[in-house]
Short mmCIF file of C-alpha atoms in Angstrom, two decimals:
data_model
loop_
_atom_site.label_atom_id
_atom_site.label_comp_id
_atom_site.label_asym_id
_atom_site.label_seq_id
_atom_site.Cartn_x
_atom_site.Cartn_y
_atom_site.Cartn_z
CA PRO X 94 93.48 176.91 128.58
CA THR X 95 93.72 173.16 128.02
CA VAL X 96 92.40 171.99 124.68
CA VAL X 97 90.93 168.47 124.59
CA LEU X 98 90.70 166.85 121.19
CA GLU X 99 88.07 164.13 120.85
CA ALA X 100 87.54 161.89 117.87
CA PRO X 101 84.09 162.04 116.31
CA PRO X 102 81.76 159.28 117.55
CA ILE X 103 82.06 157.14 114.41
CA VAL X 104 85.87 157.24 114.63
CA SER X 105 85.72 156.35 118.33
CA ALA X 106 83.65 153.34 117.43
CA PHE X 107 86.40 152.05 115.17
CA LEU X 108 89.15 152.86 117.69
CA GLY X 109 87.31 151.16 120.52
CA SER X 110 85.78 152.43 123.75
CA PRO X 111 84.09 151.02 126.85
CA GLU X 112 80.82 151.25 124.92
CA THR X 113 82.28 149.79 121.73
CA SER X 114 79.56 149.21 119.18
CA GLN X 115 79.40 146.24 116.83
CA ILE X 116 81.22 148.20 114.16
CA GLY X 117 84.17 148.59 116.53
CA GLU X 118 84.43 144.88 117.31
CA LEU X 119 84.39 142.97 114.06
CA PRO X 120 83.82 139.31 114.87
CA SER X 121 86.53 136.80 114.08
CA ILE X 122 85.61 134.84 110.98
CA ALA X 123 87.92 131.93 111.83
CA ASP X 124 85.05 129.57 112.71
CA LEU X 125 83.21 130.59 109.56
CA VAL X 126 86.31 129.87 107.49
CA ASP X 127 86.71 126.45 109.11
CA SER X 128 83.14 125.50 108.22
CA VAL X 129 83.05 126.84 104.66
CA GLU X 130 86.52 126.05 103.29
CA GLU X 131 85.73 122.32 103.20
CA GLU X 132 83.00 123.10 100.66
CA VAL X 133 85.26 125.01 98.25
CA ALA X 134 87.11 123.19 95.46
CA SER X 135 90.04 124.27 93.31
CA ILE X 136 89.65 123.79 89.58
CA SER X 137 92.41 123.46 87.01
CA VAL X 138 91.78 123.32 83.27
CA GLU X 139 93.68 122.67 80.07
CA SER X 140 92.93 124.24 76.71
CA VAL X 141 94.58 124.16 73.30
CA ASN X 142 95.72 127.22 71.38
CA ARG X 143 96.07 126.59 67.67
CA GLY X 144 99.34 127.92 66.28
CA LEU X 145 100.43 128.30 62.68
CA PHE X 146 102.67 125.24 62.87
CA PHE X 147 102.08 123.81 66.35
CA ASP X 148 99.34 123.56 68.93
CA PHE X 149 100.05 124.81 72.44
CA THR X 150 98.47 123.62 75.68
CA ASP X 151 97.48 126.32 78.13
CA GLU X 152 96.59 125.86 81.77
CA GLY X 153 94.06 127.87 83.75
CA ALA X 154 92.48 127.84 87.18
CA GLY X 155 89.31 128.72 88.98
CA SER X 156 87.23 127.83 92.00
CA GLY X 157 84.16 125.72 92.59
CA ILE X 158 81.38 125.28 95.13
CA ILE X 159 80.30 121.80 96.21
CA VAL X 160 76.51 121.80 95.89
CA SER X 161 75.72 118.10 96.32
CA SER X 162 77.22 115.32 98.40
CA ASP X 163 77.53 113.09 95.32
CA GLY X 164 79.85 115.44 93.44
CA TYR X 165 78.07 118.25 91.62
CA ILE X 166 80.22 121.38 91.64
CA VAL X 167 79.35 124.88 90.43
CA THR X 168 81.86 127.21 88.82
CA ASN X 169 81.89 129.94 86.18
CA TYR X 170 81.31 129.27 82.51
CA HIS X 171 84.34 131.35 81.55
CA VAL X 172 86.53 129.03 83.67
CA ILE X 173 85.65 125.95 81.60
CA HIS X 174 84.93 127.58 78.23
CA ASP X 175 86.76 125.83 75.35
CA VAL X 176 88.79 123.52 77.59
CA ILE X 177 89.87 119.97 76.84
CA ALA X 178 90.27 118.76 80.42
CA VAL X 179 89.01 119.75 83.87
CA LYS X 180 90.43 118.58 87.20
CA VAL X 181 88.90 119.24 90.61
CA ASP X 182 91.05 119.32 93.75
CA LEU X 183 89.10 118.89 96.97
CA PRO X 184 90.12 120.36 100.34
CA ASN X 185 90.75 116.85 101.68
CA GLY X 186 93.56 116.38 99.15
CA GLU X 187 91.64 114.19 96.71
CA SER X 188 91.75 115.02 92.99
CA TYR X 189 89.27 113.99 90.32
CA ASP X 190 88.76 114.43 86.62
CA ALA X 191 85.49 116.25 86.07
CA ASP X 192 82.79 116.08 83.42
CA ILE X 193 81.04 119.26 82.28
CA VAL X 194 77.31 118.77 82.89
CA GLY X 195 76.18 122.05 81.34
CA TRP X 196 76.65 125.79 81.27
CA ASP X 197 74.74 129.03 80.97
CA VAL X 198 76.38 131.95 79.17
CA VAL X 199 73.71 134.41 80.37
CA THR X 200 74.73 134.02 84.04
CA ASP X 201 78.31 132.80 83.43
CA LEU X 202 77.62 129.63 85.42
CA ALA X 203 78.56 126.01 84.78
CA VAL X 204 78.09 122.70 86.59
CA LEU X 205 80.73 119.96 86.83
CA LYS X 206 80.40 116.37 88.05
CA ILE X 207 82.98 114.23 89.80
CA GLU X 208 82.66 110.74 91.28
CA PRO X 209 83.98 111.10 94.83
CA GLU X 210 84.95 108.13 96.95
CA SER X 211 82.78 109.31 99.82
CA SER X 212 80.04 111.80 100.58
CA LEU X 213 81.10 115.45 100.29
CA PRO X 214 80.25 118.42 102.53
CA VAL X 215 77.77 120.77 100.86
CA VAL X 216 77.39 124.55 101.05
CA GLU X 217 74.38 126.14 102.68
CA TRP X 218 72.62 128.75 100.57
CA GLY X 219 71.45 132.12 101.84
CA ASN X 220 68.95 134.61 100.47
CA SER X 221 70.78 137.32 98.54
CA ASP X 222 67.59 139.39 98.39
CA SER X 223 67.81 139.88 102.17
CA MET X 224 71.31 141.38 101.98
CA ARG X 225 71.88 145.13 102.20
CA VAL X 226 74.59 147.48 101.05
CA GLY X 227 77.13 147.62 103.89
CA ASP X 228 76.65 144.01 105.04
CA TRP X 229 79.89 142.14 105.66
CA VAL X 230 80.75 139.30 103.27
CA VAL X 231 83.61 136.82 102.92
CA ALA X 232 85.04 135.64 99.60
CA PHE X 233 86.68 132.23 99.18
CA GLY X 234 88.66 131.13 96.15
CA ASN X 235 91.67 129.60 94.49
CA ALA X 236 93.34 133.00 94.10
CA LEU X 237 96.39 132.93 91.82
CA SER X 238 96.37 129.10 92.07
CA LEU X 239 98.22 129.30 95.39
CA LYS X 240 98.65 125.98 97.17
CA GLY X 241 97.52 125.27 100.73
CA GLY X 242 93.79 125.90 100.63
CA PRO X 243 91.51 128.70 99.51
CA THR X 244 92.34 132.37 99.90
CA VAL X 245 89.87 134.14 102.19
CA THR X 246 89.11 137.87 102.02
CA LEU X 247 86.69 140.07 103.95
CA GLY X 248 84.72 143.03 102.66
CA ILE X 249 81.29 144.54 102.40
CA ILE X 250 78.52 144.60 99.84
CA SER X 251 79.23 147.80 97.95
CA ALA X 252 76.14 147.77 95.73
CA LEU X 253 73.30 145.51 94.61
CA GLY X 254 71.62 144.99 91.26
CA ARG X 255 74.63 145.98 89.17
CA THR X 256 74.78 145.39 85.41
CA VAL X 257 78.29 144.33 84.41
CA PRO X 258 79.37 144.34 80.74
CA THR X 259 81.56 141.42 79.66
CA GLU X 260 82.92 140.20 76.34
CA ARG X 261 80.05 137.67 76.16
CA GLY X 262 77.29 140.13 77.03
CA SER X 263 76.07 141.85 80.15
CA LEU X 264 75.56 140.14 83.51
CA TYR X 265 72.50 141.40 85.39
CA HIS X 266 71.55 141.84 89.05
CA MET X 267 75.11 141.34 90.21
CA ILE X 268 76.39 141.88 93.75
CA GLN X 269 79.28 144.34 93.94
CA THR X 270 81.81 143.87 96.74
CA ASP X 271 85.14 145.27 97.85
CA ALA X 272 86.25 141.86 99.18
CA ALA X 273 89.36 141.12 97.14
CA ILE X 274 88.53 138.93 94.14
CA ASN X 275 91.62 137.93 92.20
CA LYS X 276 92.40 135.73 89.23
CA GLY X 277 91.44 132.20 90.22
CA ASN X 278 88.60 133.29 92.52
CA SER X 279 86.06 132.86 89.71
CA GLY X 280 83.44 130.34 90.80
CA GLY X 281 84.16 130.64 94.51
CA PRO X 282 81.50 131.49 97.09
CA LEU X 283 80.67 134.90 98.50
CA VAL X 284 79.42 134.19 102.00
CA SER X 285 77.46 136.15 104.62
CA LEU X 286 78.66 136.20 108.22
CA ASP X 287 76.30 133.34 109.09
CA GLY X 288 78.23 131.10 106.69
CA LYS X 289 75.63 130.98 103.93
CA VAL X 290 76.46 131.45 100.25
CA ILE X 291 74.75 134.56 98.90
CA GLY X 292 76.77 134.88 95.69
CA ILE X 293 79.24 133.25 93.30
CA SER X 294 82.32 135.33 92.54
CA THR X 295 82.46 136.00 88.83
CA ALA X 296 84.23 139.13 87.70
CA MET X 297 86.66 141.84 88.68
CA LEU X 298 87.41 145.10 86.93
CA GLY X 299 91.05 145.10 85.91
CA GLN X 300 91.15 148.89 85.68
CA ALA X 301 89.88 149.40 89.24
CA GLN X 302 90.80 148.25 92.73
CA GLY X 303 88.31 147.08 95.32
CA ILE X 304 85.58 146.31 92.80
CA GLY X 305 84.48 142.71 92.33
CA PHE X 306 81.19 141.12 91.34
CA ALA X 307 79.23 137.98 92.16
CA VAL X 308 76.15 136.29 90.74
CA SER X 309 73.46 136.49 93.42
CA SER X 310 72.20 133.26 94.97
CA GLU X 311 68.64 134.09 93.89
CA THR X 312 69.82 134.28 90.28
CA ALA X 313 72.10 131.25 90.53
CA LEU X 314 69.91 128.66 92.25
CA PRO X 315 67.29 128.07 89.50
CA VAL X 316 70.06 128.04 86.90
CA ILE X 317 72.04 125.43 88.85
CA ALA X 318 68.94 123.26 89.31
CA SER X 319 68.16 123.40 85.59
CA LEU X 320 71.74 122.58 84.60
CA ILE X 321 71.85 119.57 86.91
CA GLU X 322 68.47 118.27 85.72
CA HIS X 323 68.57 119.15 82.02
CA GLY X 324 72.15 120.15 81.19
CA GLU X 325 70.92 123.50 79.92
CA VAL X 326 68.73 126.47 80.83
CA VAL X 327 65.62 127.09 78.74
CA ARG X 328 64.42 130.69 78.85
CA PRO X 329 61.40 132.39 77.31
CA SER X 330 61.90 135.13 74.74
CA MET X 331 59.88 137.85 73.03
CA GLU X 332 62.42 137.62 70.18
CA VAL X 333 63.37 141.27 70.40
CA SER X 334 66.47 143.28 71.27
CA VAL X 335 66.00 146.15 73.71
CA GLU X 336 68.01 148.95 75.28
CA ASP X 337 67.49 151.17 78.30
CA VAL X 338 65.55 154.38 77.79
CA THR X 339 67.93 157.00 79.19
CA PRO X 340 67.18 160.71 79.64
CA ALA X 341 69.40 161.39 76.62
CA ILE X 342 67.50 158.91 74.43
CA SER X 343 64.19 160.25 75.73
CA ASN X 344 65.12 163.82 74.84
CA ARG X 345 66.51 162.89 71.43
CA LEU X 346 63.41 160.91 70.44
CA GLY X 347 60.94 163.28 72.08
CA LEU X 348 59.56 160.63 74.43
CA ASN X 349 57.31 161.57 77.33
CA VAL X 350 58.91 158.91 79.57
CA LYS X 351 62.40 158.81 81.08
CA GLU X 352 62.62 155.07 81.72
CA GLY X 353 61.59 151.77 80.16
CA VAL X 354 63.13 149.70 77.36
CA ILE X 355 63.11 150.65 73.70
CA VAL X 356 62.84 147.97 71.02
CA THR X 357 65.88 148.10 68.72
CA ARG X 358 65.38 144.90 66.73
CA ILE X 359 62.54 142.44 66.10
CA ALA X 360 62.88 138.95 64.66
CA GLN X 361 60.75 138.59 61.55
CA ARG X 362 57.76 136.34 62.22
CA GLY X 363 58.85 136.10 65.86
CA ALA X 364 56.73 136.41 68.99
CA ALA X 365 56.85 140.20 69.28
CA PHE X 366 56.46 140.66 65.51
CA ASP X 367 53.31 138.53 65.50
CA ALA X 368 51.94 140.59 68.41
CA GLY X 369 52.35 143.82 66.45
CA LEU X 370 55.36 145.35 68.20
CA GLN X 371 57.70 147.52 66.13
CA VAL X 372 61.22 148.89 66.34
CA GLY X 373 61.07 152.12 68.33
CA ASP X 374 58.27 151.01 70.64
CA VAL X 375 58.97 151.65 74.33
CA ILE X 376 57.91 148.77 76.59
CA THR X 377 56.79 150.17 79.94
CA ASP X 378 55.49 147.08 81.75
CA LEU X 379 54.77 143.36 81.53
CA ASP X 380 51.50 142.18 83.06
CA GLY X 381 51.24 145.52 84.85
CA ILE X 382 54.70 145.33 86.43
CA PRO X 383 56.99 148.24 85.43
CA THR X 384 60.09 147.52 83.35
CA LYS X 385 62.31 150.47 84.24
CA GLY X 386 65.30 149.13 82.34
CA VAL X 387 66.78 146.10 80.60
CA SER X 388 67.67 144.43 83.90
CA ASP X 389 64.09 144.66 85.17
CA PHE X 390 62.74 143.60 81.78
CA LEU X 391 64.86 140.44 81.53
CA THR X 392 64.42 139.45 85.16
CA LEU X 393 60.65 139.68 84.82
CA LEU X 394 60.59 138.05 81.38
CA TRP X 395 62.64 135.08 82.57
CA SER X 396 60.22 134.46 85.42
CA TYR X 397 57.72 133.14 82.83
CA GLU X 398 57.67 129.82 81.00
CA VAL X 399 57.94 129.21 77.27
CA GLY X 400 54.41 129.35 75.85
CA ASP X 401 53.05 131.77 78.46
CA SER X 402 51.13 134.82 77.22
CA VAL X 403 52.25 138.18 78.60
CA GLU X 404 50.33 141.45 78.43
CA VAL X 405 52.77 144.07 77.17
CA SER X 406 52.16 147.80 77.61
CA TYR X 407 54.13 149.99 75.24
CA LEU X 408 54.37 153.52 73.90
CA ARG X 409 54.31 154.32 70.20
CA SER X 410 54.43 157.98 69.21
CA ASN X 411 53.85 158.72 72.91
CA LYS X 412 50.51 156.90 72.85
CA LEU X 413 49.96 153.92 75.14
CA PHE X 414 49.01 150.55 73.62
CA GLU X 415 48.69 146.99 74.88
CA THR X 416 49.21 143.65 73.20
CA SER X 417 49.55 140.01 74.20
CA VAL X 418 52.81 138.20 73.37
CA GLU X 419 53.12 134.42 73.44
CA LEU X 420 56.66 133.71 74.62
CA ALA X 421 58.95 131.61 72.47
CA GLU X 422 62.03 129.61 73.46
CA ARG X 423 65.20 131.63 73.64
#
């Protein structure tokens, strides 16, 4: 008998067929690249390393996103940290010395300012909250400082809401992607297929391939606006340190909850101290909204203004209490 081997439907979709689905015909992104690459800048920096007898000048590179026609450019804080000079190269071949307007360590973002000779093209922002795991994205950046325009890579959103540990603290609500993000990509845009920026490439894991991270547009936009207007980001604080309640912590401490944030340190005479909170308390919600972990806690906390009062629900000895905390400046 004749044996006919057929590929499974999902494989056939990739190989192509008369009824090829969208997954089998990936659209060309050439037009998208043409429209976005004019809004991506290359950044070069100089820093000084202090030697025992001599000082040495180091050079570094990153990427930037043009966010205003008069020369405001967003990049990563770690790109411009401790530098003595910043230069911005535009896609049209023009180069400018840049001033550092401000930075935010919490989100690893910074804003630069140049004085261009003419009006600059500006990126269009998208809503990162509308993106889903599996959506296609395109990363632009000054990868490896290669000349001739930005490097463009295609991938998907691999995960949303990631917490990424760095040497300066954790980054929260990050977009994870398998679009190649290499040294020099930091500060470049992560773009949806409609050409809108939904993230700012920030980090890659050196010990893993195909894993890169970007600050979501919903996180970045208010930070950028504050940096441009004030040169800094002012955030409210309860003046406490917290950690995730994990199943292991819950079992060890005999808690009757498996999620939340546990208070590990309280500033003396600070906002939480004055409200009666103690080390070991487990905060379960703010104003009735659950805080399942540190990421949820900080995202919700930073949605308030300094001076606001927040109703905090917490567990102490497995008994539920409430208190009102007046938020201080971080």
